[in-house]
Amino acid sequence: MPQVLVMIDVQRDMLEPPLPVPSARQVGAAIRDVLDRARQAGAQVVHVRNNGGADDPDAPDSLGWELVHEVRDGEHLIDKSVPDSFDGTGLDKILPDGAPLILVGMQSDYCVRATALAALSRGHQVTLVRDAHATYDDEVPAAQASRRVEDELRAAGAMVIGSEDVRFD
């Protein structure tokens, strides 16, 4: 079964000034590379966009809310307001049952983690692209927080690979 690329919250507020994630340049390049290869292969692409609150940098209709990559004809756009991209969005109706998912996006310790765990619980094979997800510094440095999420998701059954190893059938 062909893989589906799920682009989680690849929005301007986290990848562009004024407050990008610490690794925004590298992560943004890896996401663009994976997206380009998915499109070239004709893979299904789903863009997930977070709708923050009125005072959040990703409040609907704000500059930070906008997606970094344009949604092309045939691609899907899902809006959400909670970390789990499946929660009340209809994402499960768009994805073929049991389709393998390739996940990229923001933030590792919130929406990426919650979406990956939800996908695994729904019977999807999940591949997280190591260099194509990120978060902000908090109690621990961003890179350490992202690695912890990768370890947790591996233990839950996900695969974690570098963007150079992503293949679309």
Short mmCIF file of N, CA and C in Angstrom, two decimals:
data_model
loop_
_atom_site.label_atom_id
_atom_site.label_comp_id
_atom_site.label_asym_id
_atom_site.label_seq_id
_atom_site.Cartn_x
_atom_site.Cartn_y
_atom_site.Cartn_z
N MET A 1 0.84 -1.18 0.00
CA MET A 1 0.00 0.00 0.00
C MET A 1 0.90 1.25 0.00
N PRO A 2 0.57 2.23 -0.83
CA PRO A 2 1.40 3.45 -0.91
C PRO A 2 1.38 4.26 0.39
N GLN A 3 2.50 4.89 0.68
CA GLN A 3 2.63 5.72 1.88
C GLN A 3 1.89 7.04 1.68
N VAL A 4 1.46 7.60 2.80
CA VAL A 4 0.83 8.92 2.82
C VAL A 4 1.73 9.84 3.63
N LEU A 5 2.04 11.00 3.07
CA LEU A 5 2.82 12.00 3.79
C LEU A 5 1.86 12.89 4.57
N VAL A 6 2.06 12.96 5.90
CA VAL A 6 1.25 13.82 6.74
C VAL A 6 2.15 14.94 7.26
N MET A 7 1.84 16.15 6.84
CA MET A 7 2.61 17.36 7.19
C MET A 7 1.90 18.04 8.36
N ILE A 8 2.43 17.88 9.55
CA ILE A 8 1.78 18.35 10.77
C ILE A 8 2.25 19.76 11.12
N ASP A 9 1.34 20.70 11.03
CA ASP A 9 1.58 22.09 11.47
C ASP A 9 2.84 22.70 10.88
N VAL A 10 3.05 22.51 9.60
CA VAL A 10 4.19 23.13 8.92
C VAL A 10 3.74 24.54 8.56
N GLN A 11 3.72 25.37 9.61
CA GLN A 11 3.18 26.72 9.53
C GLN A 11 4.26 27.76 9.75
N ARG A 12 3.99 28.95 9.26
CA ARG A 12 4.97 30.03 9.31
C ARG A 12 5.41 30.38 10.73
N ASP A 13 4.51 30.29 11.71
CA ASP A 13 4.88 30.72 13.07
C ASP A 13 6.02 29.92 13.66
N MET A 14 6.27 28.71 13.17
CA MET A 14 7.33 27.88 13.76
C MET A 14 8.57 27.75 12.89
N LEU A 15 8.46 28.11 11.62
CA LEU A 15 9.61 27.95 10.72
C LEU A 15 10.17 29.27 10.20
N GLU A 16 9.49 30.36 10.47
CA GLU A 16 9.95 31.66 9.97
C GLU A 16 9.98 32.67 11.11
N PRO A 17 10.75 33.76 10.95
CA PRO A 17 10.78 34.79 11.98
C PRO A 17 9.37 35.34 12.23
N PRO A 18 9.10 35.76 13.46
CA PRO A 18 10.07 36.18 14.45
C PRO A 18 10.51 35.10 15.45
N LEU A 19 9.77 33.98 15.58
CA LEU A 19 10.11 32.99 16.61
C LEU A 19 10.16 31.57 16.05
N PRO A 20 11.07 31.30 15.13
CA PRO A 20 11.14 29.94 14.60
C PRO A 20 11.76 28.97 15.61
N VAL A 21 11.52 27.68 15.42
CA VAL A 21 12.19 26.67 16.25
C VAL A 21 13.70 26.79 16.02
N PRO A 22 14.51 26.36 16.99
CA PRO A 22 15.96 26.52 16.85
C PRO A 22 16.56 25.93 15.57
N SER A 23 16.03 24.82 15.10
CA SER A 23 16.59 24.17 13.91
C SER A 23 15.75 24.42 12.67
N ALA A 24 15.08 25.55 12.61
CA ALA A 24 14.12 25.82 11.54
C ALA A 24 14.71 25.68 10.13
N ARG A 25 15.90 26.18 9.91
CA ARG A 25 16.48 26.13 8.56
C ARG A 25 16.69 24.68 8.11
N GLN A 26 17.29 23.86 8.95
CA GLN A 26 17.57 22.47 8.59
C GLN A 26 16.28 21.65 8.49
N VAL A 27 15.39 21.83 9.45
CA VAL A 27 14.13 21.09 9.45
C VAL A 27 13.28 21.50 8.26
N GLY A 28 13.23 22.78 7.99
CA GLY A 28 12.46 23.27 6.84
C GLY A 28 12.97 22.69 5.53
N ALA A 29 14.29 22.59 5.39
CA ALA A 29 14.87 22.01 4.17
C ALA A 29 14.54 20.52 4.05
N ALA A 30 14.60 19.80 5.16
CA ALA A 30 14.27 18.36 5.13
C ALA A 30 12.79 18.15 4.79
N ILE A 31 11.92 18.97 5.38
CA ILE A 31 10.49 18.86 5.07
C ILE A 31 10.25 19.13 3.59
N ARG A 32 10.86 20.17 3.06
CA ARG A 32 10.69 20.51 1.64
C ARG A 32 11.17 19.35 0.75
N ASP A 33 12.29 18.74 1.10
CA ASP A 33 12.82 17.63 0.33
C ASP A 33 11.86 16.44 0.34
N VAL A 34 11.35 16.08 1.51
CA VAL A 34 10.41 14.96 1.60
C VAL A 34 9.12 15.27 0.84
N LEU A 35 8.62 16.48 0.98
CA LEU A 35 7.41 16.88 0.26
C LEU A 35 7.63 16.82 -1.25
N ASP A 36 8.75 17.33 -1.71
CA ASP A 36 9.05 17.29 -3.16
C ASP A 36 9.08 15.86 -3.68
N ARG A 37 9.70 14.96 -2.93
CA ARG A 37 9.77 13.56 -3.36
C ARG A 37 8.40 12.88 -3.33
N ALA A 38 7.59 13.22 -2.33
CA ALA A 38 6.23 12.67 -2.27
C ALA A 38 5.43 13.11 -3.48
N ARG A 39 5.53 14.37 -3.81
CA ARG A 39 4.78 14.90 -4.96
C ARG A 39 5.28 14.28 -6.26
N GLN A 40 6.58 14.15 -6.41
CA GLN A 40 7.13 13.54 -7.62
C GLN A 40 6.67 12.11 -7.79
N ALA A 41 6.50 11.41 -6.67
CA ALA A 41 6.08 10.00 -6.70
C ALA A 41 4.56 9.86 -6.81
N GLY A 42 3.84 10.97 -6.72
CA GLY A 42 2.38 10.91 -6.78
C GLY A 42 1.75 10.39 -5.49
N ALA A 43 2.47 10.51 -4.38
CA ALA A 43 1.95 10.04 -3.09
C ALA A 43 0.85 10.98 -2.58
N GLN A 44 -0.04 10.44 -1.79
CA GLN A 44 -1.05 11.25 -1.15
C GLN A 44 -0.37 12.15 -0.11
N VAL A 45 -0.76 13.42 -0.09
CA VAL A 45 -0.21 14.39 0.86
C VAL A 45 -1.36 15.01 1.63
N VAL A 46 -1.21 15.03 2.95
CA VAL A 46 -2.20 15.66 3.82
C VAL A 46 -1.49 16.74 4.63
N HIS A 47 -1.99 17.96 4.53
CA HIS A 47 -1.47 19.08 5.32
C HIS A 47 -2.40 19.25 6.52
N VAL A 48 -1.81 19.33 7.71
CA VAL A 48 -2.58 19.57 8.93
C VAL A 48 -2.18 20.96 9.43
N ARG A 49 -3.21 21.77 9.73
CA ARG A 49 -2.95 23.14 10.18
C ARG A 49 -3.57 23.34 11.55
N ASN A 50 -2.76 23.83 12.49
CA ASN A 50 -3.26 24.11 13.83
C ASN A 50 -3.94 25.46 13.87
N ASN A 51 -5.10 25.50 14.50
CA ASN A 51 -5.84 26.74 14.72
C ASN A 51 -5.67 27.14 16.17
N GLY A 52 -4.74 28.04 16.43
CA GLY A 52 -4.50 28.50 17.79
C GLY A 52 -5.58 29.43 18.27
N GLY A 53 -5.47 29.82 19.54
CA GLY A 53 -6.42 30.78 20.12
C GLY A 53 -6.15 32.19 19.62
N ALA A 54 -7.01 33.10 19.97
CA ALA A 54 -6.94 34.48 19.48
C ALA A 54 -5.61 35.16 19.78
N ASP A 55 -4.95 34.80 20.88
CA ASP A 55 -3.68 35.43 21.26
C ASP A 55 -2.47 34.62 20.86
N ASP A 56 -2.67 33.49 20.17
CA ASP A 56 -1.57 32.62 19.78
C ASP A 56 -0.95 33.06 18.45
N PRO A 57 0.33 32.72 18.23
CA PRO A 57 0.97 33.10 16.97
C PRO A 57 0.39 32.37 15.76
N ASP A 58 -0.40 31.32 16.00
CA ASP A 58 -1.05 30.61 14.88
C ASP A 58 -2.57 30.77 14.93
N ALA A 59 -3.01 31.94 15.41
CA ALA A 59 -4.44 32.24 15.39
C ALA A 59 -4.93 32.24 13.96
N PRO A 60 -6.11 31.69 13.69
CA PRO A 60 -6.62 31.66 12.32
C PRO A 60 -6.58 33.03 11.65
N ASP A 61 -6.18 32.99 10.39
CA ASP A 61 -6.07 34.16 9.52
C ASP A 61 -4.89 35.07 9.84
N SER A 62 -4.02 34.67 10.78
CA SER A 62 -2.81 35.44 11.04
C SER A 62 -1.70 34.95 10.10
N LEU A 63 -0.64 35.71 10.00
CA LEU A 63 0.49 35.31 9.17
C LEU A 63 1.10 34.00 9.68
N GLY A 64 1.22 33.85 10.99
CA GLY A 64 1.80 32.64 11.56
C GLY A 64 0.98 31.40 11.33
N TRP A 65 -0.30 31.54 11.10
CA TRP A 65 -1.23 30.43 10.87
C TRP A 65 -1.06 29.85 9.46
N GLU A 66 -0.55 30.65 8.54
CA GLU A 66 -0.42 30.20 7.15
C GLU A 66 0.55 29.04 7.03
N LEU A 67 0.25 28.14 6.11
CA LEU A 67 1.14 27.02 5.82
C LEU A 67 2.37 27.52 5.08
N VAL A 68 3.50 26.88 5.30
CA VAL A 68 4.72 27.23 4.59
C VAL A 68 4.61 26.77 3.13
N HIS A 69 3.99 25.61 2.91
CA HIS A 69 3.89 25.04 1.57
C HIS A 69 2.44 25.09 1.08
N GLU A 70 2.27 25.55 -0.13
CA GLU A 70 0.95 25.64 -0.73
C GLU A 70 0.33 24.25 -0.87
N VAL A 71 -0.95 24.16 -0.60
CA VAL A 71 -1.68 22.91 -0.81
C VAL A 71 -2.03 22.84 -2.29
N ARG A 72 -1.58 21.80 -2.95
CA ARG A 72 -1.82 21.63 -4.38
C ARG A 72 -3.11 20.85 -4.64
N ASP A 73 -3.59 20.95 -5.87
CA ASP A 73 -4.77 20.18 -6.27
C ASP A 73 -4.55 18.71 -5.95
N GLY A 74 -5.54 18.09 -5.37
CA GLY A 74 -5.46 16.68 -5.03
C GLY A 74 -4.90 16.42 -3.64
N GLU A 75 -4.31 17.43 -3.01
CA GLU A 75 -3.82 17.28 -1.64
C GLU A 75 -4.93 17.71 -0.68
N HIS A 76 -4.85 17.23 0.54
CA HIS A 76 -5.88 17.52 1.53
C HIS A 76 -5.36 18.50 2.57
N LEU A 77 -6.28 19.30 3.11
CA LEU A 77 -5.98 20.21 4.21
C LEU A 77 -6.95 19.92 5.34
N ILE A 78 -6.40 19.66 6.51
CA ILE A 78 -7.18 19.38 7.71
C ILE A 78 -6.85 20.47 8.73
N ASP A 79 -7.87 21.07 9.32
CA ASP A 79 -7.67 22.03 10.41
C ASP A 79 -7.95 21.34 11.73
N LYS A 80 -7.17 21.69 12.74
CA LYS A 80 -7.35 21.11 14.07
C LYS A 80 -7.11 22.18 15.13
N SER A 81 -7.55 21.87 16.35
CA SER A 81 -7.31 22.80 17.46
C SER A 81 -6.76 22.09 18.69
N VAL A 82 -6.43 20.81 18.55
CA VAL A 82 -5.82 20.01 19.62
C VAL A 82 -4.62 19.28 19.04
N PRO A 83 -3.71 18.77 19.88
CA PRO A 83 -2.50 18.13 19.34
C PRO A 83 -2.74 16.92 18.43
N ASP A 84 -3.73 16.08 18.72
CA ASP A 84 -4.00 14.87 17.94
C ASP A 84 -4.70 15.25 16.63
N SER A 85 -4.04 15.05 15.52
CA SER A 85 -4.58 15.43 14.21
C SER A 85 -5.79 14.61 13.81
N PHE A 86 -6.07 13.51 14.51
CA PHE A 86 -7.24 12.69 14.22
C PHE A 86 -8.48 13.16 14.99
N ASP A 87 -8.28 13.88 16.07
CA ASP A 87 -9.35 14.22 17.00
C ASP A 87 -10.34 15.22 16.39
N GLY A 88 -11.47 14.69 15.92
CA GLY A 88 -12.55 15.54 15.40
C GLY A 88 -12.29 16.20 14.06
N THR A 89 -11.30 15.73 13.31
CA THR A 89 -10.94 16.40 12.06
C THR A 89 -11.40 15.69 10.79
N GLY A 90 -11.73 14.41 10.90
CA GLY A 90 -12.05 13.63 9.70
C GLY A 90 -10.82 13.07 9.01
N LEU A 91 -9.65 13.22 9.62
CA LEU A 91 -8.43 12.69 9.01
C LEU A 91 -8.55 11.20 8.77
N ASP A 92 -9.15 10.48 9.70
CA ASP A 92 -9.29 9.03 9.54
C ASP A 92 -10.12 8.66 8.32
N LYS A 93 -10.99 9.54 7.86
CA LYS A 93 -11.82 9.27 6.68
C LYS A 93 -11.06 9.52 5.37
N ILE A 94 -10.03 10.35 5.42
CA ILE A 94 -9.22 10.67 4.25
C ILE A 94 -8.18 9.58 3.98
N LEU A 95 -7.65 9.01 5.05
CA LEU A 95 -6.57 8.03 4.93
C LEU A 95 -7.13 6.64 4.61
N PRO A 96 -6.52 5.93 3.67
CA PRO A 96 -6.91 4.55 3.46
C PRO A 96 -6.66 3.73 4.73
N ASP A 97 -7.56 2.80 5.04
CA ASP A 97 -7.39 1.95 6.22
C ASP A 97 -6.01 1.31 6.22
N GLY A 98 -5.30 1.47 7.32
CA GLY A 98 -4.01 0.82 7.48
C GLY A 98 -2.89 1.38 6.62
N ALA A 99 -3.12 2.50 5.95
CA ALA A 99 -2.07 3.08 5.10
C ALA A 99 -0.84 3.43 5.92
N PRO A 100 0.36 3.13 5.41
CA PRO A 100 1.57 3.56 6.11
C PRO A 100 1.72 5.08 6.03
N LEU A 101 2.01 5.70 7.16
CA LEU A 101 2.11 7.15 7.23
C LEU A 101 3.55 7.58 7.45
N ILE A 102 3.95 8.61 6.74
CA ILE A 102 5.24 9.26 6.95
C ILE A 102 4.93 10.62 7.55
N LEU A 103 5.45 10.88 8.75
CA LEU A 103 5.13 12.10 9.48
C LEU A 103 6.31 13.06 9.51
N VAL A 104 6.00 14.33 9.26
CA VAL A 104 6.94 15.42 9.41
C VAL A 104 6.19 16.57 10.09
N GLY A 105 6.91 17.51 10.71
CA GLY A 105 6.24 18.69 11.20
C GLY A 105 6.61 19.16 12.58
N MET A 106 5.69 19.91 13.15
CA MET A 106 5.88 20.64 14.39
C MET A 106 4.80 20.26 15.40
N GLN A 107 4.94 20.42 16.59
CA GLN A 107 6.09 20.35 17.43
C GLN A 107 6.25 18.91 17.87
N SER A 108 7.46 18.47 17.93
CA SER A 108 7.78 17.08 18.24
C SER A 108 7.05 16.56 19.47
N ASP A 109 7.11 17.33 20.54
CA ASP A 109 6.61 16.87 21.83
C ASP A 109 5.12 17.13 22.05
N TYR A 110 4.46 17.69 21.08
CA TYR A 110 3.02 17.93 21.19
C TYR A 110 2.29 17.26 20.03
N CYS A 111 2.13 17.99 18.95
CA CYS A 111 1.27 17.51 17.85
C CYS A 111 1.87 16.33 17.09
N VAL A 112 3.17 16.30 16.88
CA VAL A 112 3.78 15.16 16.20
C VAL A 112 3.62 13.91 17.05
N ARG A 113 3.95 14.01 18.32
CA ARG A 113 3.83 12.88 19.24
C ARG A 113 2.39 12.37 19.32
N ALA A 114 1.45 13.28 19.56
CA ALA A 114 0.04 12.89 19.72
C ALA A 114 -0.51 12.26 18.44
N THR A 115 -0.17 12.82 17.30
CA THR A 115 -0.67 12.29 16.03
C THR A 115 -0.07 10.92 15.74
N ALA A 116 1.22 10.76 16.01
CA ALA A 116 1.87 9.46 15.78
C ALA A 116 1.25 8.38 16.66
N LEU A 117 1.05 8.67 17.93
CA LEU A 117 0.46 7.68 18.83
C LEU A 117 -0.98 7.35 18.42
N ALA A 118 -1.73 8.36 18.00
CA ALA A 118 -3.11 8.11 17.54
C ALA A 118 -3.11 7.26 16.27
N ALA A 119 -2.18 7.52 15.36
CA ALA A 119 -2.10 6.74 14.13
C ALA A 119 -1.75 5.28 14.44
N LEU A 120 -0.79 5.08 15.33
CA LEU A 120 -0.43 3.72 15.72
C LEU A 120 -1.62 2.98 16.33
N SER A 121 -2.38 3.68 17.16
CA SER A 121 -3.54 3.04 17.80
C SER A 121 -4.63 2.70 16.80
N ARG A 122 -4.60 3.34 15.63
CA ARG A 122 -5.58 3.06 14.58
C ARG A 122 -5.06 2.04 13.56
N GLY A 123 -3.92 1.46 13.82
CA GLY A 123 -3.39 0.40 12.97
C GLY A 123 -2.53 0.86 11.81
N HIS A 124 -2.12 2.12 11.80
CA HIS A 124 -1.23 2.61 10.75
C HIS A 124 0.22 2.31 11.11
N GLN A 125 1.00 1.94 10.11
CA GLN A 125 2.45 1.90 10.28
C GLN A 125 2.90 3.36 10.24
N VAL A 126 3.71 3.76 11.19
CA VAL A 126 4.13 5.15 11.30
C VAL A 126 5.64 5.24 11.14
N THR A 127 6.06 6.14 10.26
CA THR A 127 7.48 6.48 10.11
C THR A 127 7.63 7.96 10.40
N LEU A 128 8.44 8.27 11.39
CA LEU A 128 8.75 9.65 11.72
C LEU A 128 10.09 10.00 11.08
N VAL A 129 10.13 11.11 10.38
CA VAL A 129 11.36 11.53 9.71
C VAL A 129 12.19 12.36 10.70
N ARG A 130 13.31 11.77 11.12
CA ARG A 130 14.15 12.29 12.19
C ARG A 130 14.54 13.75 12.03
N ASP A 131 14.95 14.15 10.86
CA ASP A 131 15.42 15.52 10.66
C ASP A 131 14.35 16.45 10.11
N ALA A 132 13.09 16.00 10.12
CA ALA A 132 11.99 16.80 9.57
C ALA A 132 10.89 17.04 10.61
N HIS A 133 11.28 17.06 11.88
CA HIS A 133 10.36 17.47 12.94
C HIS A 133 11.19 18.21 13.98
N ALA A 134 10.54 19.09 14.73
CA ALA A 134 11.28 19.89 15.71
C ALA A 134 10.33 20.49 16.72
N THR A 135 10.92 21.09 17.74
CA THR A 135 10.17 21.80 18.76
C THR A 135 11.02 22.95 19.28
N TYR A 136 10.54 23.59 20.33
CA TYR A 136 11.24 24.71 20.95
C TYR A 136 12.01 24.25 22.19
N ASP A 137 13.01 25.03 22.59
CA ASP A 137 13.68 24.82 23.87
C ASP A 137 12.66 25.05 24.97
N ASP A 138 12.71 24.21 26.00
CA ASP A 138 11.82 24.37 27.15
C ASP A 138 12.59 23.91 28.37
N GLU A 139 12.06 22.97 29.12
CA GLU A 139 12.79 22.45 30.28
C GLU A 139 14.08 21.76 29.86
N VAL A 140 14.08 21.21 28.65
CA VAL A 140 15.27 20.62 28.05
C VAL A 140 15.47 21.26 26.68
N PRO A 141 16.68 21.21 26.15
CA PRO A 141 16.90 21.76 24.81
C PRO A 141 15.99 21.07 23.77
N ALA A 142 15.62 21.80 22.75
CA ALA A 142 14.70 21.31 21.73
C ALA A 142 15.17 19.99 21.12
N ALA A 143 16.45 19.90 20.79
CA ALA A 143 16.95 18.68 20.17
C ALA A 143 16.79 17.48 21.10
N GLN A 144 17.02 17.68 22.39
CA GLN A 144 16.86 16.60 23.35
C GLN A 144 15.38 16.20 23.47
N ALA A 145 14.49 17.17 23.48
CA ALA A 145 13.06 16.87 23.55
C ALA A 145 12.62 16.06 22.32
N SER A 146 13.11 16.43 21.16
CA SER A 146 12.78 15.69 19.94
C SER A 146 13.30 14.26 19.99
N ARG A 147 14.52 14.06 20.50
CA ARG A 147 15.07 12.70 20.61
C ARG A 147 14.26 11.85 21.58
N ARG A 148 13.80 12.47 22.67
CA ARG A 148 12.96 11.73 23.63
C ARG A 148 11.67 11.25 22.96
N VAL A 149 11.08 12.10 22.15
CA VAL A 149 9.86 11.73 21.44
C VAL A 149 10.16 10.57 20.48
N GLU A 150 11.27 10.66 19.77
CA GLU A 150 11.65 9.56 18.87
C GLU A 150 11.79 8.25 19.63
N ASP A 151 12.43 8.29 20.79
CA ASP A 151 12.60 7.07 21.60
C ASP A 151 11.24 6.52 22.03
N GLU A 152 10.36 7.40 22.47
CA GLU A 152 9.03 6.97 22.90
C GLU A 152 8.25 6.35 21.74
N LEU A 153 8.31 6.99 20.58
CA LEU A 153 7.55 6.49 19.43
C LEU A 153 8.13 5.17 18.93
N ARG A 154 9.46 5.03 18.94
CA ARG A 154 10.07 3.75 18.59
C ARG A 154 9.55 2.65 19.51
N ALA A 155 9.53 2.92 20.80
CA ALA A 155 9.05 1.94 21.78
C ALA A 155 7.58 1.59 21.54
N ALA A 156 6.82 2.53 20.99
CA ALA A 156 5.40 2.30 20.71
C ALA A 156 5.18 1.59 19.37
N GLY A 157 6.25 1.45 18.56
CA GLY A 157 6.13 0.72 17.31
C GLY A 157 6.39 1.51 16.05
N ALA A 158 6.72 2.79 16.18
CA ALA A 158 7.02 3.61 15.00
C ALA A 158 8.45 3.38 14.54
N MET A 159 8.70 3.66 13.28
CA MET A 159 10.07 3.68 12.75
C MET A 159 10.52 5.13 12.71
N VAL A 160 11.81 5.35 12.91
CA VAL A 160 12.39 6.68 12.82
C VAL A 160 13.55 6.60 11.85
N ILE A 161 13.46 7.38 10.77
CA ILE A 161 14.50 7.36 9.74
C ILE A 161 14.85 8.78 9.33
N GLY A 162 16.01 8.94 8.70
CA GLY A 162 16.42 10.23 8.18
C GLY A 162 15.72 10.53 6.87
N SER A 163 15.64 11.80 6.53
CA SER A 163 14.94 12.20 5.30
C SER A 163 15.57 11.57 4.06
N GLU A 164 16.87 11.34 4.10
CA GLU A 164 17.55 10.74 2.94
C GLU A 164 17.09 9.30 2.69
N ASP A 165 16.50 8.67 3.70
CA ASP A 165 16.04 7.28 3.57
C ASP A 165 14.56 7.14 3.25
N VAL A 166 13.84 8.25 3.16
CA VAL A 166 12.40 8.20 2.87
C VAL A 166 12.20 7.83 1.40
N ARG A 167 11.37 6.82 1.18
CA ARG A 167 11.04 6.36 -0.19
C ARG A 167 9.53 6.29 -0.31
N PHE A 168 9.02 6.76 -1.42
CA PHE A 168 7.59 6.66 -1.72
C PHE A 168 7.43 5.66 -2.85
N ASP A 169 6.60 4.64 -2.61
CA ASP A 169 6.36 3.59 -3.62
C ASP A 169 5.35 4.06 -4.64
#
